[in-house]
């Protein structure tokens, strides 16, 4: 990926296309993590994709692409969230959609995640799905690493409590 | 990456999220809307900024008056006298200046003269002299009251202005250069 980013910055159109295509599912899932609403997440992910395409040449360190692009995706999600909230289209606790075709566990985890506020959900998605360290997640979210660790811990407690209620995760794994 | 059941469940959940198709058309349309030229790289932008700076410096060095006057008014440092020539002036040769001026134009002996301008009423002359390579001084001369106006270039000048950077000894070097005319 880093090589493709460098090549894209050097003007390689094929590499740029590969970078953007690889970024797309990440952008969508990150936007979805913020919004928990599919249509809105798609709009936000498209916005993130356009921003990454437009600003790719501004990225100084190609190795930092993952964190840099994640920050763009999260910010696009946050912007969409604010717009929707301003228009009364979304309330944070009401954003969850049902995964009709998914297993019960996934459904419950999804519901539990949807029940979290975005500021707790974002560190979870960045650290667990993207594999970021708390420092990288902090960089992407504009918060100190210690704050991310605190939010992550709080999110885990809330998720565990919600899932234990549904007996999805045994208490021995909690925390 | 954390590998406990909770983290795994979260990963499974988001991995299972159906991702819409890549919006290739949208990306292409946005690129078209932005125009064919992509944003220049950081290095290119630095190079462009440097080129603009060099161009500005070159223009400062070669621009004819009165643009030069304005630049001097903005950046130059007075050494002797505070009056500035604000009247409309025109570029002339040194010989023409001597012929047109209503007073004897004094030129430091042995010091190259870069340019000469004369005031609209021929009552003043501006000389840019170069006492040493890189040192440039703007001399403004008017008719002096004293009888010795023609005997000493410094008394013939009503102001000296160092152009550009100065180490504080430019006028001293100008004096030394003309100590034995």
mmCIF file of C-alpha atoms in Angstrom:
data_model
loop_
_atom_site.group_PDB
_atom_site.id
_atom_site.type_symbol
_atom_site.label_atom_id
_atom_site.label_comp_id
_atom_site.label_asym_id
_atom_site.label_seq_id
_atom_site.Cartn_x
_atom_site.Cartn_y
_atom_site.Cartn_z
ATOM 1 C CA UNK A 1 0.000 0.000 0.000
ATOM 2 C CA UNK A 2 2.773 2.416 0.907
ATOM 3 C CA UNK A 3 4.439 1.860 -2.468
ATOM 4 C CA UNK A 4 1.140 2.502 -4.216
ATOM 5 C CA UNK A 5 0.676 5.697 -2.209
ATOM 6 C CA UNK A 6 4.138 6.902 -3.225
ATOM 7 C CA UNK A 7 3.521 5.972 -6.843
ATOM 8 C CA UNK A 8 0.159 7.734 -6.782
ATOM 9 C CA UNK A 9 1.798 10.855 -5.401
ATOM 10 C CA UNK A 10 4.322 10.645 -8.216
ATOM 11 C CA UNK A 11 1.497 10.696 -10.746
ATOM 12 C CA UNK A 12 0.807 6.989 -11.362
ATOM 13 C CA UNK A 13 -2.911 6.881 -12.150
ATOM 14 C CA UNK A 14 -3.152 3.116 -11.740
ATOM 15 C CA UNK A 15 -1.587 3.262 -8.298
ATOM 16 C CA UNK A 16 -3.948 6.051 -7.308
ATOM 17 C CA UNK A 17 -6.892 3.921 -8.358
ATOM 18 C CA UNK A 18 -5.590 0.972 -6.332
ATOM 19 C CA UNK A 19 -5.125 3.171 -3.274
ATOM 20 C CA UNK A 20 -8.638 4.524 -3.525
ATOM 21 C CA UNK A 21 -10.213 1.126 -4.138
ATOM 22 C CA UNK A 22 -8.384 -0.297 -1.122
ATOM 23 C CA UNK A 23 -9.479 2.647 0.956
ATOM 24 C CA UNK A 24 -13.142 2.429 0.006
ATOM 25 C CA UNK A 25 -14.234 -0.461 2.309
ATOM 26 C CA UNK A 26 -12.266 1.037 5.171
ATOM 27 C CA UNK A 27 -13.861 4.411 4.548
ATOM 28 C CA UNK A 28 -17.318 2.892 4.503
ATOM 29 C CA UNK A 29 -16.826 0.853 7.669
ATOM 30 C CA UNK A 30 -15.300 3.802 9.511
ATOM 31 C CA UNK A 31 -18.124 6.080 8.424
ATOM 32 C CA UNK A 32 -20.569 3.384 9.394
ATOM 33 C CA UNK A 33 -18.910 3.115 12.803
ATOM 34 C CA UNK A 34 -19.581 6.786 13.360
ATOM 35 C CA UNK A 35 -23.063 6.940 11.870
ATOM 36 C CA UNK A 36 -24.482 3.422 12.123
ATOM 37 C CA UNK A 37 -26.734 4.259 9.239
ATOM 38 C CA UNK A 38 -25.991 2.712 5.874
ATOM 39 C CA UNK A 39 -27.105 5.387 3.445
ATOM 40 C CA UNK A 40 -25.495 8.132 5.470
ATOM 41 C CA UNK A 41 -22.328 6.062 5.842
ATOM 42 C CA UNK A 42 -22.155 5.598 2.072
ATOM 43 C CA UNK A 43 -22.465 9.338 1.514
ATOM 44 C CA UNK A 44 -19.812 10.050 4.113
ATOM 45 C CA UNK A 45 -17.497 7.385 2.717
ATOM 46 C CA UNK A 46 -17.845 8.872 -0.748
ATOM 47 C CA UNK A 47 -16.976 12.259 0.676
ATOM 48 C CA UNK A 48 -13.928 10.745 2.381
ATOM 49 C CA UNK A 49 -12.898 9.085 -0.860
ATOM 50 C CA UNK A 50 -13.072 12.377 -2.728
ATOM 51 C CA UNK A 51 -11.094 14.134 -0.007
ATOM 52 C CA UNK A 52 -8.378 11.476 -0.024
ATOM 53 C CA UNK A 53 -8.160 11.667 -3.807
ATOM 54 C CA UNK A 54 -7.904 15.447 -3.725
ATOM 55 C CA UNK A 55 -5.390 15.670 -0.877
ATOM 56 C CA UNK A 56 -3.219 12.630 -1.463
ATOM 57 C CA UNK A 57 -0.361 14.761 -2.745
ATOM 58 C CA UNK A 58 -0.404 16.732 0.511
ATOM 59 C CA UNK A 59 0.470 13.640 2.535
ATOM 60 C CA UNK A 60 4.130 13.955 3.491
ATOM 61 C CA UNK A 61 4.773 10.469 4.839
ATOM 62 C CA UNK A 62 3.315 7.670 2.733
ATOM 63 C CA UNK A 63 3.718 5.295 5.710
ATOM 64 C CA UNK A 64 1.173 7.397 7.586
ATOM 65 C CA UNK A 65 -1.513 6.848 4.954
ATOM 66 C CA UNK A 66 -3.585 4.483 7.113
ATOM 67 C CA UNK A 67 -3.894 6.912 10.004
ATOM 68 C CA UNK A 68 -4.246 9.945 7.744
ATOM 69 C CA UNK A 69 -6.996 8.392 5.651
ATOM 70 C CA UNK A 70 -8.766 7.035 8.723
ATOM 71 C CA UNK A 71 -8.870 10.528 10.144
ATOM 72 C CA UNK A 72 -10.427 11.776 6.914
ATOM 73 C CA UNK A 73 -13.037 9.015 6.969
ATOM 74 C CA UNK A 74 -13.909 9.586 10.616
ATOM 75 C CA UNK A 75 -14.148 13.325 10.064
ATOM 76 C CA UNK A 76 -16.391 12.818 7.044
ATOM 77 C CA UNK A 77 -18.586 10.606 9.219
ATOM 78 C CA UNK A 78 -18.629 13.187 11.973
ATOM 79 C CA UNK A 79 -19.512 15.955 9.519
ATOM 80 C CA UNK A 80 -22.396 13.873 8.197
ATOM 81 C CA UNK A 81 -23.510 13.092 11.726
ATOM 82 C CA UNK A 82 -23.572 16.776 12.638
ATOM 83 C CA UNK A 83 -25.475 17.674 9.476
ATOM 84 C CA UNK A 84 -28.035 14.973 10.052
ATOM 85 C CA UNK A 85 -28.444 15.872 13.695
ATOM 86 C CA UNK A 86 -28.863 19.543 12.777
ATOM 87 C CA UNK A 87 -31.655 18.543 10.416
ATOM 88 C CA UNK A 88 -33.224 16.222 12.941
ATOM 89 C CA UNK A 89 -32.570 13.239 10.702
ATOM 90 C CA UNK A 90 -30.546 11.281 13.204
ATOM 91 C CA UNK A 91 -30.394 10.805 16.911
ATOM 92 C CA UNK A 92 -27.362 8.999 18.129
ATOM 93 C CA UNK A 93 -29.217 6.247 19.941
ATOM 94 C CA UNK A 94 -31.524 5.730 17.007
ATOM 95 C CA UNK A 95 -28.939 5.149 14.363
ATOM 96 C CA UNK A 96 -28.770 1.374 14.503
ATOM 97 C CA UNK A 97 -30.052 -0.647 11.647
ATOM 98 C CA UNK A 98 -30.979 -4.261 11.789
ATOM 99 C CA UNK A 99 -28.854 -6.887 10.129
ATOM 100 C CA UNK A 100 -31.683 -9.102 9.183
ATOM 101 C CA UNK A 101 -29.540 -11.773 7.650
ATOM 102 C CA UNK A 102 -26.854 -11.926 10.268
ATOM 103 C CA UNK A 103 -26.305 -14.269 13.126
ATOM 104 C CA UNK A 104 -27.752 -13.397 16.482
ATOM 105 C CA UNK A 105 -24.333 -12.694 17.937
ATOM 106 C CA UNK A 106 -23.535 -10.186 15.249
ATOM 107 C CA UNK A 107 -26.919 -8.654 15.634
ATOM 108 C CA UNK A 108 -26.411 -8.244 19.338
ATOM 109 C CA UNK A 109 -22.884 -6.888 18.981
ATOM 110 C CA UNK A 110 -24.104 -4.536 16.331
ATOM 111 C CA UNK A 111 -26.904 -3.345 18.555
ATOM 112 C CA UNK A 112 -24.517 -2.945 21.437
ATOM 113 C CA UNK A 113 -22.127 -0.955 19.284
ATOM 114 C CA UNK A 114 -24.973 1.160 18.008
ATOM 115 C CA UNK A 115 -25.965 1.888 21.576
ATOM 116 C CA UNK A 116 -22.556 3.403 22.237
ATOM 117 C CA UNK A 117 -22.056 7.086 21.578
ATOM 118 C CA UNK A 118 -19.828 7.794 18.576
ATOM 119 C CA UNK A 119 -16.989 9.089 20.749
ATOM 120 C CA UNK A 120 -16.785 5.633 22.328
ATOM 121 C CA UNK A 121 -17.460 3.698 19.159
ATOM 122 C CA UNK A 122 -14.736 5.387 17.138
ATOM 123 C CA UNK A 123 -11.796 4.182 19.275
ATOM 124 C CA UNK A 124 -13.280 0.683 19.235
ATOM 125 C CA UNK A 125 -13.446 0.536 15.463
ATOM 126 C CA UNK A 126 -10.007 2.052 14.974
ATOM 127 C CA UNK A 127 -8.273 -0.184 17.500
ATOM 128 C CA UNK A 128 -10.170 -3.439 16.901
ATOM 129 C CA UNK A 129 -10.942 -3.263 13.207
ATOM 130 C CA UNK A 130 -8.107 -1.116 11.874
ATOM 131 C CA UNK A 131 -5.607 -2.518 14.355
ATOM 132 C CA UNK A 132 -4.423 0.937 15.385
ATOM 133 C CA UNK A 133 -2.514 1.539 18.569
ATOM 134 C CA UNK A 134 -4.042 4.019 20.981
ATOM 135 C CA UNK A 135 -1.486 6.581 19.775
ATOM 136 C CA UNK A 136 -2.490 6.068 16.132
ATOM 137 C CA UNK A 137 -6.179 6.142 17.003
ATOM 138 C CA UNK A 138 -5.546 9.302 18.968
ATOM 139 C CA UNK A 139 -3.843 10.830 15.973
ATOM 140 C CA UNK A 140 -6.768 9.913 13.753
ATOM 141 C CA UNK A 141 -9.350 11.180 16.220
ATOM 142 C CA UNK A 142 -7.480 14.249 17.407
ATOM 143 C CA UNK A 143 -7.187 13.096 20.993
ATOM 144 C CA UNK A 144 -4.298 12.071 23.273
ATOM 145 C CA UNK A 145 -3.456 8.390 23.449
ATOM 146 C CA UNK A 146 -4.385 8.301 27.138
ATOM 147 C CA UNK A 147 -7.837 9.614 26.283
ATOM 148 C CA UNK A 148 -8.238 6.918 23.681
ATOM 149 C CA UNK A 149 -7.225 4.236 26.175
ATOM 150 C CA UNK A 150 -9.759 5.602 28.659
ATOM 151 C CA UNK A 151 -12.518 5.682 26.042
ATOM 152 C CA UNK A 152 -11.640 2.202 24.893
ATOM 153 C CA UNK A 153 -11.830 0.878 28.415
ATOM 154 C CA UNK A 154 -15.160 2.602 28.968
ATOM 155 C CA UNK A 155 -16.486 1.310 25.650
ATOM 156 C CA UNK A 156 -15.433 -2.241 26.546
ATOM 157 C CA UNK A 157 -17.202 -2.010 29.871
ATOM 158 C CA UNK A 158 -20.411 -0.797 28.279
ATOM 159 C CA UNK A 159 -20.246 -3.291 25.432
ATOM 160 C CA UNK A 160 -19.539 -6.127 27.810
ATOM 161 C CA UNK A 161 -22.405 -5.124 30.045
ATOM 162 C CA UNK A 162 -24.761 -4.986 27.086
ATOM 163 C CA UNK A 163 -23.589 -8.291 25.682
ATOM 164 C CA UNK A 164 -23.567 -10.091 29.027
ATOM 165 C CA UNK A 165 -27.188 -9.115 29.366
ATOM 166 C CA UNK A 166 -27.768 -11.024 26.166
ATOM 167 C CA UNK A 167 -25.373 -13.798 27.163
ATOM 168 C CA UNK A 168 -23.294 -13.245 24.059
ATOM 169 C CA UNK A 169 -20.022 -12.860 25.839
ATOM 170 C CA UNK A 170 -19.396 -14.746 29.012
ATOM 171 C CA UNK A 171 -18.447 -12.743 32.055
ATOM 172 C CA UNK A 172 -15.082 -14.422 32.251
ATOM 173 C CA UNK A 173 -14.105 -12.573 29.061
ATOM 174 C CA UNK A 174 -15.433 -9.279 30.206
ATOM 175 C CA UNK A 175 -13.154 -6.289 30.715
ATOM 176 C CA UNK B 1 -4.321 -5.823 17.532
ATOM 177 C CA UNK B 2 -6.359 -7.001 20.461
ATOM 178 C CA UNK B 3 -7.405 -10.619 20.201
ATOM 179 C CA UNK B 4 -9.993 -11.174 22.870
ATOM 180 C CA UNK B 5 -13.549 -12.351 22.195
ATOM 181 C CA UNK B 6 -14.983 -8.878 22.429
ATOM 182 C CA UNK B 7 -12.530 -7.456 19.923
ATOM 183 C CA UNK B 8 -13.099 -10.439 17.666
ATOM 184 C CA UNK B 9 -16.848 -9.971 17.897
ATOM 185 C CA UNK B 10 -16.498 -6.320 16.978
ATOM 186 C CA UNK B 11 -14.295 -7.241 14.015
ATOM 187 C CA UNK B 12 -16.723 -9.891 12.873
ATOM 188 C CA UNK B 13 -19.582 -7.472 13.120
ATOM 189 C CA UNK B 14 -17.952 -4.790 11.013
ATOM 190 C CA UNK B 15 -16.435 -7.294 8.609
ATOM 191 C CA UNK B 16 -19.950 -8.542 7.977
ATOM 192 C CA UNK B 17 -21.155 -5.073 7.089
ATOM 193 C CA UNK B 18 -21.982 -5.058 3.409
ATOM 194 C CA UNK B 19 -19.811 -2.524 1.619
ATOM 195 C CA UNK B 20 -21.409 -0.831 -1.382
ATOM 196 C CA UNK B 21 -19.668 -0.990 -4.743
ATOM 197 C CA UNK B 22 -16.730 1.310 -5.296
ATOM 198 C CA UNK B 23 -18.127 4.569 -6.724
ATOM 199 C CA UNK B 24 -15.787 4.786 -9.702
ATOM 200 C CA UNK B 25 -18.120 7.102 -11.593
ATOM 201 C CA UNK B 26 -18.304 9.557 -8.729
ATOM 202 C CA UNK B 27 -14.518 9.678 -8.371
ATOM 203 C CA UNK B 28 -14.109 10.258 -12.095
ATOM 204 C CA UNK B 29 -16.769 12.962 -12.086
ATOM 205 C CA UNK B 30 -15.157 14.759 -9.155
ATOM 206 C CA UNK B 31 -11.781 14.627 -10.853
ATOM 207 C CA UNK B 32 -13.293 16.112 -13.980
ATOM 208 C CA UNK B 33 -14.932 18.813 -11.899
ATOM 209 C CA UNK B 34 -11.583 19.628 -10.287
ATOM 210 C CA UNK B 35 -9.953 19.938 -13.674
ATOM 211 C CA UNK B 36 -7.226 17.954 -15.352
ATOM 212 C CA UNK B 37 -4.425 19.330 -13.220
ATOM 213 C CA UNK B 38 -3.927 17.517 -9.952
ATOM 214 C CA UNK B 39 -2.600 19.421 -6.974
ATOM 215 C CA UNK B 40 1.146 20.006 -7.246
ATOM 216 C CA UNK B 41 3.312 18.055 -4.899
ATOM 217 C CA UNK B 42 4.792 19.698 -1.832
ATOM 218 C CA UNK B 43 8.250 19.748 -3.406
ATOM 219 C CA UNK B 44 6.911 21.364 -6.533
ATOM 220 C CA UNK B 45 5.133 23.980 -4.479
ATOM 221 C CA UNK B 46 8.356 24.806 -2.625
ATOM 222 C CA UNK B 47 10.141 25.074 -5.945
ATOM 223 C CA UNK B 48 7.434 27.380 -7.284
ATOM 224 C CA UNK B 49 7.615 29.531 -4.163
ATOM 225 C CA UNK B 50 11.396 29.742 -4.548
ATOM 226 C CA UNK B 51 11.068 30.700 -8.204
ATOM 227 C CA UNK B 52 8.573 33.422 -7.330
ATOM 228 C CA UNK B 53 10.958 34.714 -4.668
ATOM 229 C CA UNK B 54 13.850 34.776 -7.110
ATOM 230 C CA UNK B 55 11.713 36.553 -9.662
ATOM 231 C CA UNK B 56 10.681 39.137 -7.085
ATOM 232 C CA UNK B 57 14.316 39.683 -6.145
ATOM 233 C CA UNK B 58 15.324 40.042 -9.766
ATOM 234 C CA UNK B 59 12.514 42.512 -10.351
ATOM 235 C CA UNK B 60 13.618 44.497 -7.322
ATOM 236 C CA UNK B 61 17.100 44.709 -8.757
ATOM 237 C CA UNK B 62 16.171 45.654 -12.299
ATOM 238 C CA UNK B 63 12.795 47.367 -12.142
ATOM 239 C CA UNK B 64 12.860 50.947 -13.324
ATOM 240 C CA UNK B 65 11.699 53.697 -11.114
ATOM 241 C CA UNK B 66 9.201 54.608 -9.676
ATOM 242 C CA UNK B 67 8.516 50.981 -8.652
ATOM 243 C CA UNK B 68 11.996 50.941 -7.283
ATOM 244 C CA UNK B 69 11.273 54.102 -5.297
ATOM 245 C CA UNK B 70 8.317 52.434 -3.677
ATOM 246 C CA UNK B 71 10.365 49.401 -2.781
ATOM 247 C CA UNK B 72 13.044 51.623 -1.311
ATOM 248 C CA UNK B 73 10.438 53.523 0.647
ATOM 249 C CA UNK B 74 9.214 50.244 2.071
ATOM 250 C CA UNK B 75 12.461 48.455 2.815
ATOM 251 C CA UNK B 76 15.398 50.837 2.738
ATOM 252 C CA UNK B 77 17.049 52.329 5.794
ATOM 253 C CA UNK B 78 17.987 55.967 5.992
ATOM 254 C CA UNK B 79 21.571 56.664 6.958
ATOM 255 C CA UNK B 80 21.818 60.394 6.523
ATOM 256 C CA UNK B 81 18.820 62.640 6.330
ATOM 257 C CA UNK B 82 15.204 61.651 6.396
ATOM 258 C CA UNK B 83 13.738 63.327 3.385
ATOM 259 C CA UNK B 84 12.543 61.107 0.582
ATOM 260 C CA UNK B 85 12.082 61.941 -2.998
ATOM 261 C CA UNK B 86 8.439 61.639 -3.724
ATOM 262 C CA UNK B 87 8.286 63.854 -6.759
ATOM 263 C CA UNK B 88 7.875 62.315 -10.180
ATOM 264 C CA UNK B 89 11.275 61.497 -11.609
ATOM 265 C CA UNK B 90 12.592 60.126 -14.864
ATOM 266 C CA UNK B 91 15.611 58.097 -15.805
ATOM 267 C CA UNK B 92 18.361 60.002 -17.574
ATOM 268 C CA UNK B 93 22.021 59.480 -18.314
ATOM 269 C CA UNK B 94 24.564 60.997 -15.984
ATOM 270 C CA UNK B 95 25.563 63.470 -18.666
ATOM 271 C CA UNK B 96 21.962 64.542 -19.185
ATOM 272 C CA UNK B 97 21.510 64.914 -15.449
ATOM 273 C CA UNK B 98 24.557 67.152 -15.281
ATOM 274 C CA UNK B 99 23.266 69.182 -18.219
ATOM 275 C CA UNK B 100 19.676 69.480 -16.996
ATOM 276 C CA UNK B 101 20.096 69.907 -13.249
ATOM 277 C CA UNK B 102 19.944 73.431 -11.890
ATOM 278 C CA UNK B 103 22.949 72.723 -9.695
ATOM 279 C CA UNK B 104 26.256 70.909 -10.090
ATOM 280 C CA UNK B 105 25.673 67.186 -9.766
ATOM 281 C CA UNK B 106 28.291 65.667 -7.495
ATOM 282 C CA UNK B 107 29.351 62.103 -8.204
ATOM 283 C CA UNK B 108 31.642 60.209 -5.818
ATOM 284 C CA UNK B 109 34.880 59.743 -7.712
ATOM 285 C CA UNK B 110 35.811 56.191 -8.530
ATOM 286 C CA UNK B 111 32.418 54.816 -7.515
ATOM 287 C CA UNK B 112 30.265 53.214 -10.209
ATOM 288 C CA UNK B 113 26.880 54.834 -10.796
ATOM 289 C CA UNK B 114 24.098 52.316 -11.412
ATOM 290 C CA UNK B 115 21.339 54.676 -12.398
ATOM 291 C CA UNK B 116 20.428 58.343 -12.458
ATOM 292 C CA UNK B 117 17.027 59.936 -12.215
ATOM 293 C CA UNK B 118 16.135 63.572 -12.282
ATOM 294 C CA UNK B 119 13.172 65.302 -10.704
ATOM 295 C CA UNK B 120 10.401 66.808 -12.786
ATOM 296 C CA UNK B 121 11.535 70.339 -12.084
ATOM 297 C CA UNK B 122 15.216 69.460 -12.550
ATOM 298 C CA UNK B 123 15.711 70.567 -8.969
ATOM 299 C CA UNK B 124 16.843 67.192 -7.670
ATOM 300 C CA UNK B 125 18.831 64.216 -8.844
ATOM 301 C CA UNK B 126 18.799 60.644 -7.531
ATOM 302 C CA UNK B 127 21.879 58.525 -7.996
ATOM 303 C CA UNK B 128 22.259 54.870 -7.134
ATOM 304 C CA UNK B 129 25.951 54.223 -6.563
ATOM 305 C CA UNK B 130 27.801 51.028 -5.763
ATOM 306 C CA UNK B 131 30.784 51.719 -3.505
ATOM 307 C CA UNK B 132 31.527 47.998 -3.385
ATOM 308 C CA UNK B 133 30.036 44.965 -5.064
ATOM 309 C CA UNK B 134 26.736 44.276 -3.338
ATOM 310 C CA UNK B 135 26.612 47.664 -1.597
ATOM 311 C CA UNK B 136 24.150 50.066 -3.133
ATOM 312 C CA UNK B 137 23.380 53.550 -1.896
ATOM 313 C CA UNK B 138 20.715 55.942 -3.091
ATOM 314 C CA UNK B 139 21.989 59.528 -3.082
ATOM 315 C CA UNK B 140 19.523 62.362 -3.437
ATOM 316 C CA UNK B 141 21.059 65.691 -4.389
ATOM 317 C CA UNK B 142 19.596 69.165 -4.502
ATOM 318 C CA UNK B 143 21.095 72.567 -4.782
ATOM 319 C CA UNK B 144 22.983 73.125 -1.546
ATOM 320 C CA UNK B 145 22.974 76.405 0.278
ATOM 321 C CA UNK B 146 26.649 76.402 1.127
ATOM 322 C CA UNK B 147 29.419 77.623 -1.107
ATOM 323 C CA UNK B 148 31.202 74.303 -0.845
ATOM 324 C CA UNK B 149 28.375 72.431 -2.527
ATOM 325 C CA UNK B 150 30.587 71.455 -5.401
ATOM 326 C CA UNK B 151 33.614 70.545 -3.362
ATOM 327 C CA UNK B 152 32.310 67.544 -1.492
ATOM 328 C CA UNK B 153 29.853 64.939 -2.683
ATOM 329 C CA UNK B 154 28.410 64.408 0.797
ATOM 330 C CA UNK B 155 27.461 68.046 1.199
ATOM 331 C CA UNK B 156 25.901 67.961 -2.231
ATOM 332 C CA UNK B 157 23.590 65.208 -1.120
ATOM 333 C CA UNK B 158 20.543 65.834 0.969
ATOM 334 C CA UNK B 159 20.052 62.188 1.828
ATOM 335 C CA UNK B 160 21.767 58.852 1.546
ATOM 336 C CA UNK B 161 19.743 55.692 1.699
ATOM 337 C CA UNK B 162 21.294 52.245 1.871
ATOM 338 C CA UNK B 163 19.470 49.900 -0.463
ATOM 339 C CA UNK B 164 18.952 46.363 0.765
ATOM 340 C CA UNK B 165 20.856 44.809 3.636
ATOM 341 C CA UNK B 166 23.408 46.955 5.385
ATOM 342 C CA UNK B 167 26.185 46.080 7.796
ATOM 343 C CA UNK B 168 26.327 49.723 8.906
ATOM 344 C CA UNK B 169 29.611 50.539 7.179
ATOM 345 C CA UNK B 170 28.463 51.106 3.633
ATOM 346 C CA UNK B 171 28.576 54.883 3.866
ATOM 347 C CA UNK B 172 31.978 54.643 5.554
ATOM 348 C CA UNK B 173 33.209 52.608 2.590
ATOM 349 C CA UNK B 174 31.663 55.191 0.297
ATOM 350 C CA UNK B 175 33.662 57.889 2.072
ATOM 351 C CA UNK B 176 36.831 55.827 1.918
ATOM 352 C CA UNK B 177 36.332 55.155 -1.776
ATOM 353 C CA UNK B 178 36.147 58.840 -2.481
ATOM 354 C CA UNK B 179 38.765 59.994 -0.011
ATOM 355 C CA UNK B 180 41.228 60.657 -2.817
ATOM 356 C CA UNK B 181 39.211 61.706 -5.812
#
